[in-house]
PDB file of C-alpha atoms in Angstrom:
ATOM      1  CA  UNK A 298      54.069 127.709  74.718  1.00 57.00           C
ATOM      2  CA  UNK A 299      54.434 125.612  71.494  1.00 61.00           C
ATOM      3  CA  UNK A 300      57.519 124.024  70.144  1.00 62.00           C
ATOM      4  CA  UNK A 301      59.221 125.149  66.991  1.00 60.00           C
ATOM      5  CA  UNK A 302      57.968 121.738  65.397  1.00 64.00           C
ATOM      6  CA  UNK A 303      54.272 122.988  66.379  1.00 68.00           C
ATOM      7  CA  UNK A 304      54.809 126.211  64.938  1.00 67.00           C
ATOM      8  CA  UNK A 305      55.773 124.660  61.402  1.00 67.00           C
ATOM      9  CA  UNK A 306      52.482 122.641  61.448  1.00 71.00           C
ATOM     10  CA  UNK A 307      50.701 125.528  62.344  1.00 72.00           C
ATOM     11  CA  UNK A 308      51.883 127.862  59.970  1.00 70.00           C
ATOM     12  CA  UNK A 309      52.131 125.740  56.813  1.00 72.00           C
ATOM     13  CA  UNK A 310      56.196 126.077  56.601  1.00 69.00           C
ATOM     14  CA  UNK A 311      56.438 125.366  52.706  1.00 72.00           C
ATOM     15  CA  UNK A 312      59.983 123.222  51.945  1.00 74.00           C
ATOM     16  CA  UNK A 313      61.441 125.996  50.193  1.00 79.00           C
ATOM     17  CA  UNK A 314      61.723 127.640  54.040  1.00 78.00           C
ATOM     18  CA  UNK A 315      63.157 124.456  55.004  1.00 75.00           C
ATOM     19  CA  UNK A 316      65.391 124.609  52.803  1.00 84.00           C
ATOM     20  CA  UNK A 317      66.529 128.001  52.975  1.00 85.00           C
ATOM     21  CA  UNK A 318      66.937 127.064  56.569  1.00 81.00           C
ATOM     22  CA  UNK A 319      69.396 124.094  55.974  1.00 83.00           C
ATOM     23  CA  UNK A 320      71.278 126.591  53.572  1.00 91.00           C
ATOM     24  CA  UNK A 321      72.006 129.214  56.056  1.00 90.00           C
ATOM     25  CA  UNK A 322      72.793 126.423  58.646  1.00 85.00           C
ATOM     26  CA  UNK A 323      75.565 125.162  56.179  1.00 87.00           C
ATOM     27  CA  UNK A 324      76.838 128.747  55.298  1.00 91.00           C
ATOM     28  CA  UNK A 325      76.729 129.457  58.823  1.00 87.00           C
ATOM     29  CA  UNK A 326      79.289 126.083  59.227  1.00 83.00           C
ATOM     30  CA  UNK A 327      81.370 127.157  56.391  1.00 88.00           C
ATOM     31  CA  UNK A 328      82.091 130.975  57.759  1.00 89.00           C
ATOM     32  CA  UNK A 329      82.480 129.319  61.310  1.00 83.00           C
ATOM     33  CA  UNK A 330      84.762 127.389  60.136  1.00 84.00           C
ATOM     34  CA  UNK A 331      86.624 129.722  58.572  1.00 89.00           C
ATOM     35  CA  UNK A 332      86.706 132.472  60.846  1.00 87.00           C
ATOM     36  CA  UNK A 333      88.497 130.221  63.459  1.00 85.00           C
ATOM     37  CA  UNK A 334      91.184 129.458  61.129  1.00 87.00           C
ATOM     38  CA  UNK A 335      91.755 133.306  60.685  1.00 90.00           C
ATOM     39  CA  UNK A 336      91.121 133.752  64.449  1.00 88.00           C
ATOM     40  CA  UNK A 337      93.403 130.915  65.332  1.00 86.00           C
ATOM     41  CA  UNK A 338      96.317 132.181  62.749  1.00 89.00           C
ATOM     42  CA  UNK A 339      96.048 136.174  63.537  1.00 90.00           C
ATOM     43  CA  UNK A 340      94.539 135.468  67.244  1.00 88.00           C
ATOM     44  CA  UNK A 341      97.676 134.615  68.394  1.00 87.00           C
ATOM     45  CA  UNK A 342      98.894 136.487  71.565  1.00 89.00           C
ATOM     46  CA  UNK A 343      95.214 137.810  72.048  1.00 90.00           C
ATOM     47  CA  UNK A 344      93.260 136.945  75.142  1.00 89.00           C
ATOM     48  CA  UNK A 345      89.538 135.476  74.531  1.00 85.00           C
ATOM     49  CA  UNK A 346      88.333 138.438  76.228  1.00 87.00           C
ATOM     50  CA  UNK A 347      89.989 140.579  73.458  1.00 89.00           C
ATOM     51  CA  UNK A 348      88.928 138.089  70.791  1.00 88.00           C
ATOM     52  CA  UNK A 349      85.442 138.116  71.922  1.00 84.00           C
ATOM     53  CA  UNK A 350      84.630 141.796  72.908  1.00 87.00           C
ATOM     54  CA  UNK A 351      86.457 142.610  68.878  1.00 88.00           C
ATOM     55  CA  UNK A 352      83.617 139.902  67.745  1.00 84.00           C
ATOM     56  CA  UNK A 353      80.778 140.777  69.748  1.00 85.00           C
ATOM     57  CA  UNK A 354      81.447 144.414  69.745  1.00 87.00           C
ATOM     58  CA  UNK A 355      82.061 144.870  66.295  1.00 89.00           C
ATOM     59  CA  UNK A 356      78.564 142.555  65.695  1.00 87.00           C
ATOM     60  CA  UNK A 357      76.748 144.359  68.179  1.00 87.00           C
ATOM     61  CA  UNK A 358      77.754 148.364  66.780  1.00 92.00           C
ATOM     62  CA  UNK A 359      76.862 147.170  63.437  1.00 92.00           C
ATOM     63  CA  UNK A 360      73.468 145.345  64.318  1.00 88.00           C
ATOM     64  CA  UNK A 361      72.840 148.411  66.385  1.00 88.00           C
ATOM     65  CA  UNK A 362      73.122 150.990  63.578  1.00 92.00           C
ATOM     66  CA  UNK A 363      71.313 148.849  61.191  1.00 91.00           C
ATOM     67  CA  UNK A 364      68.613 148.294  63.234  1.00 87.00           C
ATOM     68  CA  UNK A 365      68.687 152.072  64.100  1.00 89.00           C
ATOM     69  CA  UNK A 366      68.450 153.077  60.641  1.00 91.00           C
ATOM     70  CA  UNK A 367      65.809 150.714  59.487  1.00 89.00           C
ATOM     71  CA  UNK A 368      63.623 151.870  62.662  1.00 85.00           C
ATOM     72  CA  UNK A 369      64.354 155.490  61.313  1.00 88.00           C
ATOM     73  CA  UNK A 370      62.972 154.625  57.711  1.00 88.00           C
ATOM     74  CA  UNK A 371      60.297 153.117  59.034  1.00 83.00           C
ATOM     75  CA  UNK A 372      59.383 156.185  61.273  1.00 82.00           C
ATOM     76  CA  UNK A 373      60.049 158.473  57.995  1.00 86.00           C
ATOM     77  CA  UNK A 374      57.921 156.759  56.048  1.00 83.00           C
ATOM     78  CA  UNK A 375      54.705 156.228  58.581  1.00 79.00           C
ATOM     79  CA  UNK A 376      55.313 160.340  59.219  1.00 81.00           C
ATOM     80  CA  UNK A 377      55.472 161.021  55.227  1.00 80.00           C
ATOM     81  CA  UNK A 378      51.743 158.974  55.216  1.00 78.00           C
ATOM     82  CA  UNK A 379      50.730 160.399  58.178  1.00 72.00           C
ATOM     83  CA  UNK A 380      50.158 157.063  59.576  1.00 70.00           C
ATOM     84  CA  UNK A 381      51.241 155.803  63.194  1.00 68.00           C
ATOM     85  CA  UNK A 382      53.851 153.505  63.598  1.00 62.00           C
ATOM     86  CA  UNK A 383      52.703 149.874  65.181  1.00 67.00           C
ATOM     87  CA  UNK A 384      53.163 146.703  64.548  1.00 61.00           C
ATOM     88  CA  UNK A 385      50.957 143.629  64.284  1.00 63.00           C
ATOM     89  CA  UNK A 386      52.835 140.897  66.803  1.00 62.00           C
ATOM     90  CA  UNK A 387      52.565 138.788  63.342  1.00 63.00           C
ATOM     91  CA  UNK A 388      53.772 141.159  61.248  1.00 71.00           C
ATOM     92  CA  UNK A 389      56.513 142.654  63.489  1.00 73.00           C
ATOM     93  CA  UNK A 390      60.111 143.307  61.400  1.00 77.00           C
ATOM     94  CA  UNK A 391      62.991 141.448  62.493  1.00 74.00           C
ATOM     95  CA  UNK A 392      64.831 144.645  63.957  1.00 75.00           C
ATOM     96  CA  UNK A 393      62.011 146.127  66.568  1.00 74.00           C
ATOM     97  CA  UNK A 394      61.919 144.148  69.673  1.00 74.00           C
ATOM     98  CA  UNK A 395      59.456 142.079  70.668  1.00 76.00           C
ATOM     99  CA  UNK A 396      56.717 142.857  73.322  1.00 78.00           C
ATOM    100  CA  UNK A 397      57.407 139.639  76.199  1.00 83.00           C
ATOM    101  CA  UNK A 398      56.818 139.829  79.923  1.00 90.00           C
ATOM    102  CA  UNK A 399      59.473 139.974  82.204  1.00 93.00           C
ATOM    103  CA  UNK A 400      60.427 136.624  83.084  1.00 93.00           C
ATOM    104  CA  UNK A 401      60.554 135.726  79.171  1.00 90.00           C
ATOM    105  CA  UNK A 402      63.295 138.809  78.364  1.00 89.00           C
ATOM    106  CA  UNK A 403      64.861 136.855  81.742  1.00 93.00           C
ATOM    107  CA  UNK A 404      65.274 133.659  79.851  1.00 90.00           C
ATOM    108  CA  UNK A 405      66.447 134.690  76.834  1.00 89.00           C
ATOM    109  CA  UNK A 406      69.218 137.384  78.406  1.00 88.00           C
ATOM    110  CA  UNK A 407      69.782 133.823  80.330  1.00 90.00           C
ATOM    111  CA  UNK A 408      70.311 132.239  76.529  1.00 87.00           C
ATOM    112  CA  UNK A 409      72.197 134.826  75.122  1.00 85.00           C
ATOM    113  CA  UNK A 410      74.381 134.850  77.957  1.00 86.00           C
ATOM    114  CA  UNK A 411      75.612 131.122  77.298  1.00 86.00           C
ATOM    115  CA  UNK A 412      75.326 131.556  73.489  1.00 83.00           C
ATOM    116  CA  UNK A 413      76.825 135.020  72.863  1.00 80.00           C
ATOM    117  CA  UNK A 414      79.723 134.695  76.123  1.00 81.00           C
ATOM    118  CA  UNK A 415      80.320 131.507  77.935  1.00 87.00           C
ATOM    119  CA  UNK A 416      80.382 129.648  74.568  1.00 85.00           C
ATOM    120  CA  UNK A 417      82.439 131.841  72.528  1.00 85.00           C
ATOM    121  CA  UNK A 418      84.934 132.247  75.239  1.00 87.00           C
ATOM    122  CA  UNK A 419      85.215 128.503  76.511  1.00 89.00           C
ATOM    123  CA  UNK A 420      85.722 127.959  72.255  1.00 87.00           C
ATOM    124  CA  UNK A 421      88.226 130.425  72.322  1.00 87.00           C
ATOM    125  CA  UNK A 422      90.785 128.968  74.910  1.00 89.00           C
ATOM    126  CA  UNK A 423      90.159 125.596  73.600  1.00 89.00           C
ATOM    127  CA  UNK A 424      91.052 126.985  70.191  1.00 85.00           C
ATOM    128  CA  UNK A 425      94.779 127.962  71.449  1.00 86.00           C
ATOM    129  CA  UNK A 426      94.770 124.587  73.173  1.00 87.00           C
ATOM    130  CA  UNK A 427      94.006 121.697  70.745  1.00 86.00           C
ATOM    131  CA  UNK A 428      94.075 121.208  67.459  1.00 83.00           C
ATOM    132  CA  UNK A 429      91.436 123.309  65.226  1.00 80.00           C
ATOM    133  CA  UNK A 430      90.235 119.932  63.674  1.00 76.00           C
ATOM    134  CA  UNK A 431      89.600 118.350  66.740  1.00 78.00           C
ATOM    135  CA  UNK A 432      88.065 121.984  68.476  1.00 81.00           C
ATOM    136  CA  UNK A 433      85.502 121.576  65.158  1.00 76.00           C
ATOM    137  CA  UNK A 434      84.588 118.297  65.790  1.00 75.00           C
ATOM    138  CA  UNK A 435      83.640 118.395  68.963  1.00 78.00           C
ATOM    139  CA  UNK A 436      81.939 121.707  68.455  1.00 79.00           C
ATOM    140  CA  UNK A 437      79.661 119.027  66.429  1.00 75.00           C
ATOM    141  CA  UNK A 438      78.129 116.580  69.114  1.00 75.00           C
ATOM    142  CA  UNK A 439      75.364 119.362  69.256  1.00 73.00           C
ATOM    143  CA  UNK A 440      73.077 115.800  68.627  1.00 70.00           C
ATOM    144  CA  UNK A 441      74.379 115.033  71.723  1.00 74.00           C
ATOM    145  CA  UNK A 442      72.591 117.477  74.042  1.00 78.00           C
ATOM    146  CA  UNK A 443      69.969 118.680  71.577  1.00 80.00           C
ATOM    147  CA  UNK A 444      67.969 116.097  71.666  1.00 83.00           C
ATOM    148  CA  UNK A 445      67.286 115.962  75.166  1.00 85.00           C
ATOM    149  CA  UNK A 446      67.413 119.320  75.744  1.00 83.00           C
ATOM    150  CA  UNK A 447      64.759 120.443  73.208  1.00 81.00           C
ATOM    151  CA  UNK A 448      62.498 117.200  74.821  1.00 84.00           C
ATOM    152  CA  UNK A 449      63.177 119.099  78.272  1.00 85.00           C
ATOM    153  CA  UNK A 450      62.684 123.062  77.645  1.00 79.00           C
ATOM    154  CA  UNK A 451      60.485 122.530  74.102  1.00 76.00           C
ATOM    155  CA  UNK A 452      58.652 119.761  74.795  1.00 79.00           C
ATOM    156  CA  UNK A 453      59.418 118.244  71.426  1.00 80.00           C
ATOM    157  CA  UNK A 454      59.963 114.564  72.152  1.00 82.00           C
ATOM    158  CA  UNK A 455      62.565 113.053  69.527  1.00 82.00           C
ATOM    159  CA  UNK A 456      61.697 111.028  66.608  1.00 83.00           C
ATOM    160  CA  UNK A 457      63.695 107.964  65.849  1.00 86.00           C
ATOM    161  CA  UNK A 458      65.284 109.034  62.692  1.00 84.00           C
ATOM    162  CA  UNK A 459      66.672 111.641  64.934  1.00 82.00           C
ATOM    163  CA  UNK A 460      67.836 109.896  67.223  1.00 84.00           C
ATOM    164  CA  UNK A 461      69.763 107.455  65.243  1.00 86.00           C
ATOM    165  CA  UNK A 462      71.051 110.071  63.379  1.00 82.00           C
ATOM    166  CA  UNK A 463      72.538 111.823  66.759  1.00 80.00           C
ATOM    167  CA  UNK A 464      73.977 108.422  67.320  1.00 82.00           C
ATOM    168  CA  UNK A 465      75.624 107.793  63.745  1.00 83.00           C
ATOM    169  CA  UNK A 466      76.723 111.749  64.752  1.00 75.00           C
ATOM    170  CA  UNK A 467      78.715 110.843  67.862  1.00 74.00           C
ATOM    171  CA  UNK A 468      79.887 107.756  66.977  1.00 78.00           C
ATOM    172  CA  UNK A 469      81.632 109.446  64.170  1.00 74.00           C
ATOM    173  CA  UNK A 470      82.950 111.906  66.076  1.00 69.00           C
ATOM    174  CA  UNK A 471      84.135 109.280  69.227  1.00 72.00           C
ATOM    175  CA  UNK A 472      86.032 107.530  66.148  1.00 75.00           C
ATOM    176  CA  UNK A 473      87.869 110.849  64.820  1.00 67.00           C
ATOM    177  CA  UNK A 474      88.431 111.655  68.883  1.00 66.00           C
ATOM    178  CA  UNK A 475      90.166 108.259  69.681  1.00 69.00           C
ATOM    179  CA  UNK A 476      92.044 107.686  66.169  1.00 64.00           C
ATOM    180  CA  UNK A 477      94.041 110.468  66.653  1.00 55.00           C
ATOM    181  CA  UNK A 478      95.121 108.732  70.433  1.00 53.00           C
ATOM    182  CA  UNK A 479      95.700 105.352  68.973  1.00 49.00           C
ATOM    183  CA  UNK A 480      97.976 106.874  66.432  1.00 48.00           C
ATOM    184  CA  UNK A 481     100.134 108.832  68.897  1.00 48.00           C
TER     185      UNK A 481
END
């Protein structure tokens, strides 16, 4: 199976992708960010199970009628030209699930179960614990464990520039961790 880094090279990913790619990333860190300040405010008295099946369940009945009514259109629109509805693997929209064996829809209902639950509800309780500051900053040491992680499961051994940048990544996060207990 190739790595994501593979699949760039093979596919000609143009910088404009890239960068459309870092922008979502940093939206994505912006409404994170603030939707645990709302959660943390409002949340109060709510159990993570109640925070997380509102957030999940919400997410998941509006991803399922979208997805619903875009498969519908679709369906319209092949019957109204009297055409058959497939789909190339390459061309297949975002919304019709993909055609993987077995033990692939294993792993990934194996990666959307950390993702999408464990994570979400370990955040939660350590939201109503510690400081939202400190809960975002360590939400951050993704270099961490990325790194080798992706070397492990992708097989995409890490450059050096990403490496030292993990490093300059924790470091500034050990700093903002232990000033807060030197202070105190």
């Amino acid at each position: 199976q190739e790595s994501y880094v593979q699949q760039r090279k093979k596919n000609e990913q143009s910088s404009s992708i890239l960068i459309y790619g870092l922008i979502t990333g940093i939206l994505n860190v912006v409404l994170h960010t603030v939707g645990a300040s709302i959660t943390k405010k409002y949340g109060v008295g709510m159990s993570t199970w109640e925070i997380n099946l509102i957030r999940f369940g919400f997410s998941g009945i509006c991803m399922g009628f979208l997805s619903s009514a875009l498969t519908i259109s679709a369906r319209l629109e092949a019957s109204m030209k009297k055409q058959r509805m497939e789909f190339d693997k390459a061309q297949r929209p975002w919304y019709a699930l993909p055609e993987m064996t077995v033990s692939s829809w294993i792993h990934v209902c194996f990666g959307v179960l950390f993702v999408t639950f464990l994570q979400p509800v370990l955040v939660v309780l350590a939201m109503f614990e510690i400081p939202l500051a400190l809960l975002l900053t360590l939400e951050s040491i993704g270099p961490l464990y990325s790194l080798p992680f992706s070397w492990v499961l992708q097989k995409e051994k890490p450059t050096f520039k990403a490496c030292i940048g993990a490093v300059f990544s924790v470091g500034g996060i050990v700093i903002l961790c232990f000033r807060g207990m030197v202070l105190k």
